[in-house]
Tab-separated table of C-alpha atoms in Angstrom:
chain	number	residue	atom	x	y	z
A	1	UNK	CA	18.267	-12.888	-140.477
A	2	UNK	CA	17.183	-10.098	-137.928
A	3	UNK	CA	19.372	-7.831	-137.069
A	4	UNK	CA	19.251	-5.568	-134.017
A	5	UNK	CA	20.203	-1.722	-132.894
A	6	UNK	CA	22.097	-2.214	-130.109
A	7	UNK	CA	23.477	0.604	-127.546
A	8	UNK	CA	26.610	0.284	-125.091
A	9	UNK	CA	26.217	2.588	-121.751
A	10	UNK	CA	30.176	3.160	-120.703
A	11	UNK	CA	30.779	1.948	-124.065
A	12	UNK	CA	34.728	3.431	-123.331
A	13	UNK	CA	35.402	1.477	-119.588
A	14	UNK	CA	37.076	-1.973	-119.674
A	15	UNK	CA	33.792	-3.857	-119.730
A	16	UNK	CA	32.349	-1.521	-122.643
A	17	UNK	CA	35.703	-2.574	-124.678
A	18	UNK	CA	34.828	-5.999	-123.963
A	19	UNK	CA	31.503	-5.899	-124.973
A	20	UNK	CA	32.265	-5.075	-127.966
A	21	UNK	CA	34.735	-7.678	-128.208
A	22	UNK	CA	32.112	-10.129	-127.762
A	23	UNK	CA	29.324	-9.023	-129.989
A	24	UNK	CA	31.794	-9.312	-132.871
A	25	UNK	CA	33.178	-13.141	-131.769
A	26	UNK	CA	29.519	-14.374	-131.317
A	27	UNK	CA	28.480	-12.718	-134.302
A	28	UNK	CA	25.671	-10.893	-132.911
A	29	UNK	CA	23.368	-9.589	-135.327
A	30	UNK	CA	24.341	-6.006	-134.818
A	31	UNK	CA	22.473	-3.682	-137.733
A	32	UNK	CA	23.973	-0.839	-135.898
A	33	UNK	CA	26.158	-0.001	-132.926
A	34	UNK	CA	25.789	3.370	-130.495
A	35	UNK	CA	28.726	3.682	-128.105
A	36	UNK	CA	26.938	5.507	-125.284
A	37	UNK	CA	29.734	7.416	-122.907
A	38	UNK	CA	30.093	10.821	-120.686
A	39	UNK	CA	30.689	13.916	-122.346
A	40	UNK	CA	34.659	14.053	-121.464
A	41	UNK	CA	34.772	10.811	-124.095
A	42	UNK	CA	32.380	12.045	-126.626
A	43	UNK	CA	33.414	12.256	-130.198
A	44	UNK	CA	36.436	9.579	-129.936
A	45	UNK	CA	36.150	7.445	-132.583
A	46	UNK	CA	36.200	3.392	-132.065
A	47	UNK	CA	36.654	0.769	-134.704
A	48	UNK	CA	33.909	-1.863	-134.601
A	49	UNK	CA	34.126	-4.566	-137.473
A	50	UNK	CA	35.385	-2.657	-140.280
A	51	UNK	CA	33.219	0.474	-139.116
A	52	UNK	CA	34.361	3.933	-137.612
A	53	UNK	CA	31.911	4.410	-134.856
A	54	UNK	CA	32.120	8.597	-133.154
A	55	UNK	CA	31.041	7.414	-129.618
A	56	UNK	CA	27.949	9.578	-128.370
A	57	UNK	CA	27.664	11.623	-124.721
A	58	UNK	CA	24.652	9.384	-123.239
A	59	UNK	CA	21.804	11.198	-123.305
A	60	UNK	CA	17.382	10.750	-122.761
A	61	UNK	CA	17.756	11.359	-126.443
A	62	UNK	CA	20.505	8.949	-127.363
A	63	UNK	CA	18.679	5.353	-126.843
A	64	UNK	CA	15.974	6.458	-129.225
A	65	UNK	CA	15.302	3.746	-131.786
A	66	UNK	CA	17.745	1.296	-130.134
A	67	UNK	CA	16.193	-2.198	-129.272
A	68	UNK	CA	18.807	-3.480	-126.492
A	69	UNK	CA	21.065	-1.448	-124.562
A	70	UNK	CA	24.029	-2.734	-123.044
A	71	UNK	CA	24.772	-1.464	-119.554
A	72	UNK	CA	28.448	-0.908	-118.751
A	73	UNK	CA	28.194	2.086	-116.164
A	74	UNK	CA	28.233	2.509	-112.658
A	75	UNK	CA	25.280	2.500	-110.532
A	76	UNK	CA	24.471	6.259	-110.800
A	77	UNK	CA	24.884	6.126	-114.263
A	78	UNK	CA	22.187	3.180	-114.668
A	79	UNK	CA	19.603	4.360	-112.321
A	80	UNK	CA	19.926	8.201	-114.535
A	81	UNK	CA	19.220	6.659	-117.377
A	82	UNK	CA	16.664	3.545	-116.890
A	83	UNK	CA	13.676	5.158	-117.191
A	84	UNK	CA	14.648	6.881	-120.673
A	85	UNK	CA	15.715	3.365	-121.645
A	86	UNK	CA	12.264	1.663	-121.316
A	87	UNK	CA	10.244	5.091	-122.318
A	88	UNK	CA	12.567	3.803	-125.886
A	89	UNK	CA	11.095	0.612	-126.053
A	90	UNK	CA	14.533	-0.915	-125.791
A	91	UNK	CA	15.343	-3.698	-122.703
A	92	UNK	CA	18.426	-2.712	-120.519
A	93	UNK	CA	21.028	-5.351	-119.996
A	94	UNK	CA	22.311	-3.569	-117.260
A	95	UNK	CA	26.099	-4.590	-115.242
A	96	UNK	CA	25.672	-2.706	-112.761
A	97	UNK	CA	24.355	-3.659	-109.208
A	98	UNK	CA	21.518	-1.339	-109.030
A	99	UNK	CA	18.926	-3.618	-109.983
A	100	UNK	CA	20.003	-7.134	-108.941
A	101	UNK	CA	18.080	-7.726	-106.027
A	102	UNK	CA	14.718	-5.643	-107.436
A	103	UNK	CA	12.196	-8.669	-107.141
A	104	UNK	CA	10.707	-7.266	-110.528
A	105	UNK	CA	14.302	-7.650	-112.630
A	106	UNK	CA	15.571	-10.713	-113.421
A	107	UNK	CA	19.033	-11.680	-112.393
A	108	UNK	CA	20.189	-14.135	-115.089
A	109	UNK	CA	23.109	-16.205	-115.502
A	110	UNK	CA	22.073	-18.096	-118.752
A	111	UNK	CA	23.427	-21.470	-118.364
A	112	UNK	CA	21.816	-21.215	-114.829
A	113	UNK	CA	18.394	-19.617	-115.399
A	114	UNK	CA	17.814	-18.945	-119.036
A	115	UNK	CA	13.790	-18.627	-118.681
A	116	UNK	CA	13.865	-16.035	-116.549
A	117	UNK	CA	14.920	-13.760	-119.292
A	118	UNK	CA	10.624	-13.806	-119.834
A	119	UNK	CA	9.612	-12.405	-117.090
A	120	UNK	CA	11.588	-9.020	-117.591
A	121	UNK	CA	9.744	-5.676	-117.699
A	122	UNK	CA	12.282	-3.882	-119.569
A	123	UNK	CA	15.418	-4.384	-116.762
A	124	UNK	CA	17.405	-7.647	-116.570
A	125	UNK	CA	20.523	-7.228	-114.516
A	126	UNK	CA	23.632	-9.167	-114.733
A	127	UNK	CA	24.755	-10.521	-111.819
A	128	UNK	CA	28.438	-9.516	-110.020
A	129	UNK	CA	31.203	-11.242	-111.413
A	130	UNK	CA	32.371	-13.297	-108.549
A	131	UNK	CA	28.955	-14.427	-108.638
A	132	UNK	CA	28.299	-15.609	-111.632
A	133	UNK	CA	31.478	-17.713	-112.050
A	134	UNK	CA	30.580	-19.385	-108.595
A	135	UNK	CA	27.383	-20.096	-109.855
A	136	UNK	CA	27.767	-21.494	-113.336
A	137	UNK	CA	30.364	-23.413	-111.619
A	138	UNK	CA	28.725	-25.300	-109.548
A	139	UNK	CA	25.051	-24.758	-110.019
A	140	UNK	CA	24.717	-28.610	-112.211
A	141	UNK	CA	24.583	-29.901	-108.089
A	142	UNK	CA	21.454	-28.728	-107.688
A	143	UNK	CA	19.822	-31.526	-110.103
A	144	UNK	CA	21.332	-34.342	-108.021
A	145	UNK	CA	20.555	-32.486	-104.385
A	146	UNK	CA	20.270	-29.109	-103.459
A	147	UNK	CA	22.795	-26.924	-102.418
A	148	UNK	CA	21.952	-25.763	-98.888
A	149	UNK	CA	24.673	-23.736	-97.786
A	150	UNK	CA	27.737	-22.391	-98.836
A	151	UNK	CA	31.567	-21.332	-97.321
A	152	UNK	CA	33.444	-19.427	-100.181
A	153	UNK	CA	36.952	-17.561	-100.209
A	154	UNK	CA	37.254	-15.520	-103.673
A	155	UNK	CA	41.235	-14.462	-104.637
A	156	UNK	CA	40.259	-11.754	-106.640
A	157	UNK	CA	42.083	-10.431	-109.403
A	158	UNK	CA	43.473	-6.290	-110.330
A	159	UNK	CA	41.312	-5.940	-112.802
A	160	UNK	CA	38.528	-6.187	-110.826
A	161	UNK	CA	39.067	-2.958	-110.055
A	162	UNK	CA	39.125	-1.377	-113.184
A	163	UNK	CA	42.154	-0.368	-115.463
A	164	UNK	CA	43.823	1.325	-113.106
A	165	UNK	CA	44.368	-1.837	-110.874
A	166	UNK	CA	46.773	-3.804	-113.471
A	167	UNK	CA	48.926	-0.542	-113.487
A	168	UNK	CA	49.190	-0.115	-109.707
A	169	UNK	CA	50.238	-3.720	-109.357
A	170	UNK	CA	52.967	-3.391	-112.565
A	171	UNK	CA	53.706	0.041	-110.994
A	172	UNK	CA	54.268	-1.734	-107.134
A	173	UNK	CA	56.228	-4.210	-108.948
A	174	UNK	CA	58.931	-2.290	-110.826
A	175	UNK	CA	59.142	0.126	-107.693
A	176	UNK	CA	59.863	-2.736	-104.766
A	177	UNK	CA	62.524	-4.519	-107.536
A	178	UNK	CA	64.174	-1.145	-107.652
A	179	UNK	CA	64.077	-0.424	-104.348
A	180	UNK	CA	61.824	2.902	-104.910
A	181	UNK	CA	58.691	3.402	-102.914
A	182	UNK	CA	54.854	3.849	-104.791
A	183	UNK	CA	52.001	5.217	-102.706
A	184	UNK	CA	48.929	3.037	-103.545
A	185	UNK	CA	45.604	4.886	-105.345
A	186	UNK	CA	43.485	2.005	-106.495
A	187	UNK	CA	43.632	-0.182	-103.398
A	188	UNK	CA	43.750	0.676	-99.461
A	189	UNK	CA	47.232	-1.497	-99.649
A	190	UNK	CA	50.246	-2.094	-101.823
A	191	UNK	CA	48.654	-5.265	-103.651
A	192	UNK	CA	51.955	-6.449	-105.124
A	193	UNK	CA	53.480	-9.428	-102.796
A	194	UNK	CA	50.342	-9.016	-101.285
A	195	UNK	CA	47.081	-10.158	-100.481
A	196	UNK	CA	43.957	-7.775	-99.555
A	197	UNK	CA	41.567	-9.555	-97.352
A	198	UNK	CA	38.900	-6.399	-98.038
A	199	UNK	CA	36.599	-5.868	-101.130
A	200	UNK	CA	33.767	-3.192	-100.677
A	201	UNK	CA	32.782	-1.738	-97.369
A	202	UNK	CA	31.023	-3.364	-94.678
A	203	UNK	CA	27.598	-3.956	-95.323
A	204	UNK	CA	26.444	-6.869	-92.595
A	205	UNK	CA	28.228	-8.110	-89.356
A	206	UNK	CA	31.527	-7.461	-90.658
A	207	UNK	CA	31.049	-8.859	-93.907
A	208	UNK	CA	31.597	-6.291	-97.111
A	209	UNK	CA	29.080	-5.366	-100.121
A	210	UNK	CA	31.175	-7.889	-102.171
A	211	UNK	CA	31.021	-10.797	-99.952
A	212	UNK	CA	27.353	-10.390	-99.612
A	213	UNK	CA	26.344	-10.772	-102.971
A	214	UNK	CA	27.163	-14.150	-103.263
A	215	UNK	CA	24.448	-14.673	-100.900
A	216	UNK	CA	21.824	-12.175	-102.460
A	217	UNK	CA	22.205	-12.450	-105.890
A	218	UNK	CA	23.036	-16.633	-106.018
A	219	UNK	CA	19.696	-17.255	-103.969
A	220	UNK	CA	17.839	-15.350	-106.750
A	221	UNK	CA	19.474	-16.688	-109.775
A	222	UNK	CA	19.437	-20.276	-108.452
A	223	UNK	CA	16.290	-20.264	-106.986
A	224	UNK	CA	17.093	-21.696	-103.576
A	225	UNK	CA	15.869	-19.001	-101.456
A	226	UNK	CA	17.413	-20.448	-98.127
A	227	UNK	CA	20.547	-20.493	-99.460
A	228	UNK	CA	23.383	-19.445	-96.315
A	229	UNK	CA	26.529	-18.321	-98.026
A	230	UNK	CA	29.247	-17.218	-95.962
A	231	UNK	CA	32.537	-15.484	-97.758
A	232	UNK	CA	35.662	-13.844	-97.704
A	233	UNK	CA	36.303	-11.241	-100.816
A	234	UNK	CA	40.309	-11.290	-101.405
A	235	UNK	CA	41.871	-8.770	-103.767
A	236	UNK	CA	44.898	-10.825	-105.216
A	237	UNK	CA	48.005	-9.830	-107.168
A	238	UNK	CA	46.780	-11.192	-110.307
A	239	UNK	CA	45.853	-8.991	-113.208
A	240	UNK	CA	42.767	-11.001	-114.816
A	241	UNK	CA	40.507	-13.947	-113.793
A	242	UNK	CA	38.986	-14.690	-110.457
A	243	UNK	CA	39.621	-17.875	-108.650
A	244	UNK	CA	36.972	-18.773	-105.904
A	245	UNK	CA	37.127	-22.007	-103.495
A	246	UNK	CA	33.355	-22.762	-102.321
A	247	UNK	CA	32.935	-25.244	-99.876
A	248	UNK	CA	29.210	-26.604	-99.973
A	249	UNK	CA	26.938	-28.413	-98.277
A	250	UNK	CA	24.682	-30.149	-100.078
A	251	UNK	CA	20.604	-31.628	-99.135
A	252	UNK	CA	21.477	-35.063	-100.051
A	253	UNK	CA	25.647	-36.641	-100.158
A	254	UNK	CA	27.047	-36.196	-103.377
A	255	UNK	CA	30.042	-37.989	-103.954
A	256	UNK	CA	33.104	-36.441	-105.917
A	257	UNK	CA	32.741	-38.764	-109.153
A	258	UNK	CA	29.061	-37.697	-109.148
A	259	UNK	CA	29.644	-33.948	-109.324
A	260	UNK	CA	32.529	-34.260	-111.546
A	261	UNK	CA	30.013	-35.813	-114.110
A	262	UNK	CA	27.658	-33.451	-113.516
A	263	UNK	CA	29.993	-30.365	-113.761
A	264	UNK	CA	31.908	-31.769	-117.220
A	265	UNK	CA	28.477	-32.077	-118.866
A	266	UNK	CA	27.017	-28.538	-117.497
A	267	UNK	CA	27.098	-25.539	-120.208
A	268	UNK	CA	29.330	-22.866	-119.822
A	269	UNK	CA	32.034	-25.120	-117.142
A	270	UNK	CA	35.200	-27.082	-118.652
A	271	UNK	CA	36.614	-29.768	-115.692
A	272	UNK	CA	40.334	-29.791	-115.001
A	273	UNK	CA	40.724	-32.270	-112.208
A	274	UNK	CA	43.656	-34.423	-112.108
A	275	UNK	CA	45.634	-33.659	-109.041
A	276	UNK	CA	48.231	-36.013	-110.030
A	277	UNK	CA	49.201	-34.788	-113.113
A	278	UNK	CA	48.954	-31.283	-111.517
A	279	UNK	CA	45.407	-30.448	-113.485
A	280	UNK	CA	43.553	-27.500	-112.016
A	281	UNK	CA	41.879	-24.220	-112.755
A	282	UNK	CA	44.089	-21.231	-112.781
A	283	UNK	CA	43.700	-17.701	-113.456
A	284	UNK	CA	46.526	-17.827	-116.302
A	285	UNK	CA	44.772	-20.822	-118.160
A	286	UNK	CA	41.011	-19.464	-118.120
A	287	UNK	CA	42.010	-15.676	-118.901
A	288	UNK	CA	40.607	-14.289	-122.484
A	289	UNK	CA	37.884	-16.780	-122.450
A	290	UNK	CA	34.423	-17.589	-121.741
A	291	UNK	CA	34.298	-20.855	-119.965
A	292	UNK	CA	34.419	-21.364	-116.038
A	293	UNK	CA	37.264	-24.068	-115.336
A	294	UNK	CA	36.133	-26.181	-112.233
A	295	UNK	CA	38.743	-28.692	-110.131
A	296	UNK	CA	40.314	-29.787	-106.965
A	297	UNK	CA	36.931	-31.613	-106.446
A	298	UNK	CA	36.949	-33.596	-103.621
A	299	UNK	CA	34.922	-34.644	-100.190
A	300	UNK	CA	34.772	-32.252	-97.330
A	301	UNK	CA	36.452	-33.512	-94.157
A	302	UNK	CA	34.056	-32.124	-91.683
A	303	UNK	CA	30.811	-32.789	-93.181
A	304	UNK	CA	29.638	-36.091	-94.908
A	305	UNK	CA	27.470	-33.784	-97.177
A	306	UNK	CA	30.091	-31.064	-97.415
A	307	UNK	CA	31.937	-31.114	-101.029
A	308	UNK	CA	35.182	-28.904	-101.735
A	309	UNK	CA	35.165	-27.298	-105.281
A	310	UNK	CA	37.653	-24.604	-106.456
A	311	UNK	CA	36.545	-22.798	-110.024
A	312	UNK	CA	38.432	-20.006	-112.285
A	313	UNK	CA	36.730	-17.895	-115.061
A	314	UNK	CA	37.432	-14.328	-116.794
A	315	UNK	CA	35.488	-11.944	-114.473
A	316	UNK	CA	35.553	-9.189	-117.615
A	317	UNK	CA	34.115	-11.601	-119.913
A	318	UNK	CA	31.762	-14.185	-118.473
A	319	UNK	CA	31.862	-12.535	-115.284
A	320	UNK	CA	30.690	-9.245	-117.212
A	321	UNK	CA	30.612	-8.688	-120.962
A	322	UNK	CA	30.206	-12.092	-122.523
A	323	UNK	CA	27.282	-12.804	-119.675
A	324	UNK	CA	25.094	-9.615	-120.721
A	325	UNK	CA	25.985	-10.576	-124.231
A	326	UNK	CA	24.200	-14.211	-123.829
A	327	UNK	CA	21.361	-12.628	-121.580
A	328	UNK	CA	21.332	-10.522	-125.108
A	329	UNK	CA	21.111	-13.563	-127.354
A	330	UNK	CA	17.942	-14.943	-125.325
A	331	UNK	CA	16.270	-11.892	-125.337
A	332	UNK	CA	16.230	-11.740	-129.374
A	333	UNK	CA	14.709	-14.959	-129.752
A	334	UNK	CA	11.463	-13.569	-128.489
A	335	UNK	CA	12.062	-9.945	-130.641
């Protein structure tokens, strides 16, 4: 079997960890692994399989020989680096937002829309997290009628943020059951007891960066270009997994018993629906995995064609790592 050089850019940040994570449980062909990072975490060593790997200060010089790059960096990071990437000859899975909505990348969810991996020019991006579990959720619709319009409120969890969100929130925690005081650093409010209604900064008519994407990136990577998405980004006292209620409105009535057959046979969703035996998709049942839970399916009360849906998934692994990963596992087919 082929095996591949792969790179990780931010190889030491949660989503770098996680990649990692991921290429050993799929059992990606790896021949060898480069842990790309900044020059403060240069030289730690990481254990990969049963391999010491010295992680490397990311350099023009450093993708070199490497067929696929991973990107786990922020947007400064990616956009330093791209061209050295593709003057490699390697393609850039890149998790960063810089390229999402560049008409030549391809924004690929791959149980969504696997054959656009073909059309890269060295650059696929992955989409944003919240996106990507909204879309795999509920993107099986669009074979019975297509999805004209969305209303979506995401409850977003601390680790969204990076590492240092879980510990603000355990730090909140111990300080209001002690009665002590903690000054918040991650968020622009105490998130523990608490609810955020604020992720990103405003972008468009009061709406933030975050709650745009959904529109953006889910007209590109579902191909319904008049797509109208209207959301609300909450941050959420809950350390992992993403929980998103999406209210559509669909070209054609669906019914509830059509869409949950649709969405139980759909790659990459499991369906926990039974409201009377208290069945649903929660952040504590679809943490540490890879599949987006989808539930509380029912008719919208406004709309005839309106259809409630309420999904969970991991937003550091399918929302992140395990997404690039598969984007990863299509692009090696044609290698």
């Amino acid at each position: 079997m082929k095996s591949f050089k792969v790179g990780i850019l931010g190889a030491t940040g949660a989503v770098g960890q996680e990649m990692q994570k991921i290429l050993v449980e799929r059992d990606f062909p790896v021949s060898e692994l480069h842990l790309l990072a900044s020059k403060h975490s240069a030289g730690k060593v990481v254990k990969f399989k049963d391999q010491d790997i010295v992680v490397e200060e990311a350099c023009a010089e450093a993708f070199k020989g490497l067929d696929i790059v991973l990107g786990a960096a922020e947007n400064d990071i990616a956009e330093r680096f791209v061209d050295d990437i593709k003057a490699a000859g390697c393609v850039f899975i890149d998790n960063s937002s810089a390229f999402r909505l560049d008409p030549g990348v391809p924004l690929v969810v791959p149980e969504v829309n696997p054959e656009d991996v073909k059309l890269h020019k060295g650059v696929i991006a992955n989409p944003n997290c919240t996106t990507t579990i909204s879309c795999t959720a509920v993107n099986a619709l669009n074979s019975i009628s297509p999805i004209e319009s969305m209303i979506v409120s995401t409850y977003q969890a601390v680790s969204g943020a990076g590492a240092g969100g879980p510990k603000e929130l355990m730090a909140e925690v111990e300080a209001e059951l002690n009665g002590g005081t903690y000054e918040p650093k991650v968020f622009q409010h105490q998130i523990a007891f608490n609810v955020i209604p604020q992720i990103g900064g405003e972008q468009y008519k009061g709406y933030t960066s975050e709650e745009m994407k959904l529109q953006n990136e889910g007209r590109k990577i579902m191909h319904l270009p008049e797509l109208k998405v209207s959301c609300t980004c909450v941050r959420a006292p809950v350390v992992r997994s993403h929980s998103v209620s999406i209210l559509l409105k669909t070209k054609e009535k669906i019914t509830p018993e059509q869409a949950r057959e649709v969405i139980a046979a759909a790659p990459g969703t499991k369906l926990v629906d039974d409201l009377d035996n208290q069945q649903y998709p929660m952040p504590l049942d679809t943490a540490n995995q890879n599949l987006v839970f989808v539930g509380r399916i029912r008719e919208d009360l406004t709309d005839e064609r309106g259809l409630n849906v309420w999904c969970c998934g991991d937003q550091v692994r399918k929302g992140a790592a395990t997404n690039a990963v598969q984007i990863a596992e299509l692009v090696i087919k044609d290698m």
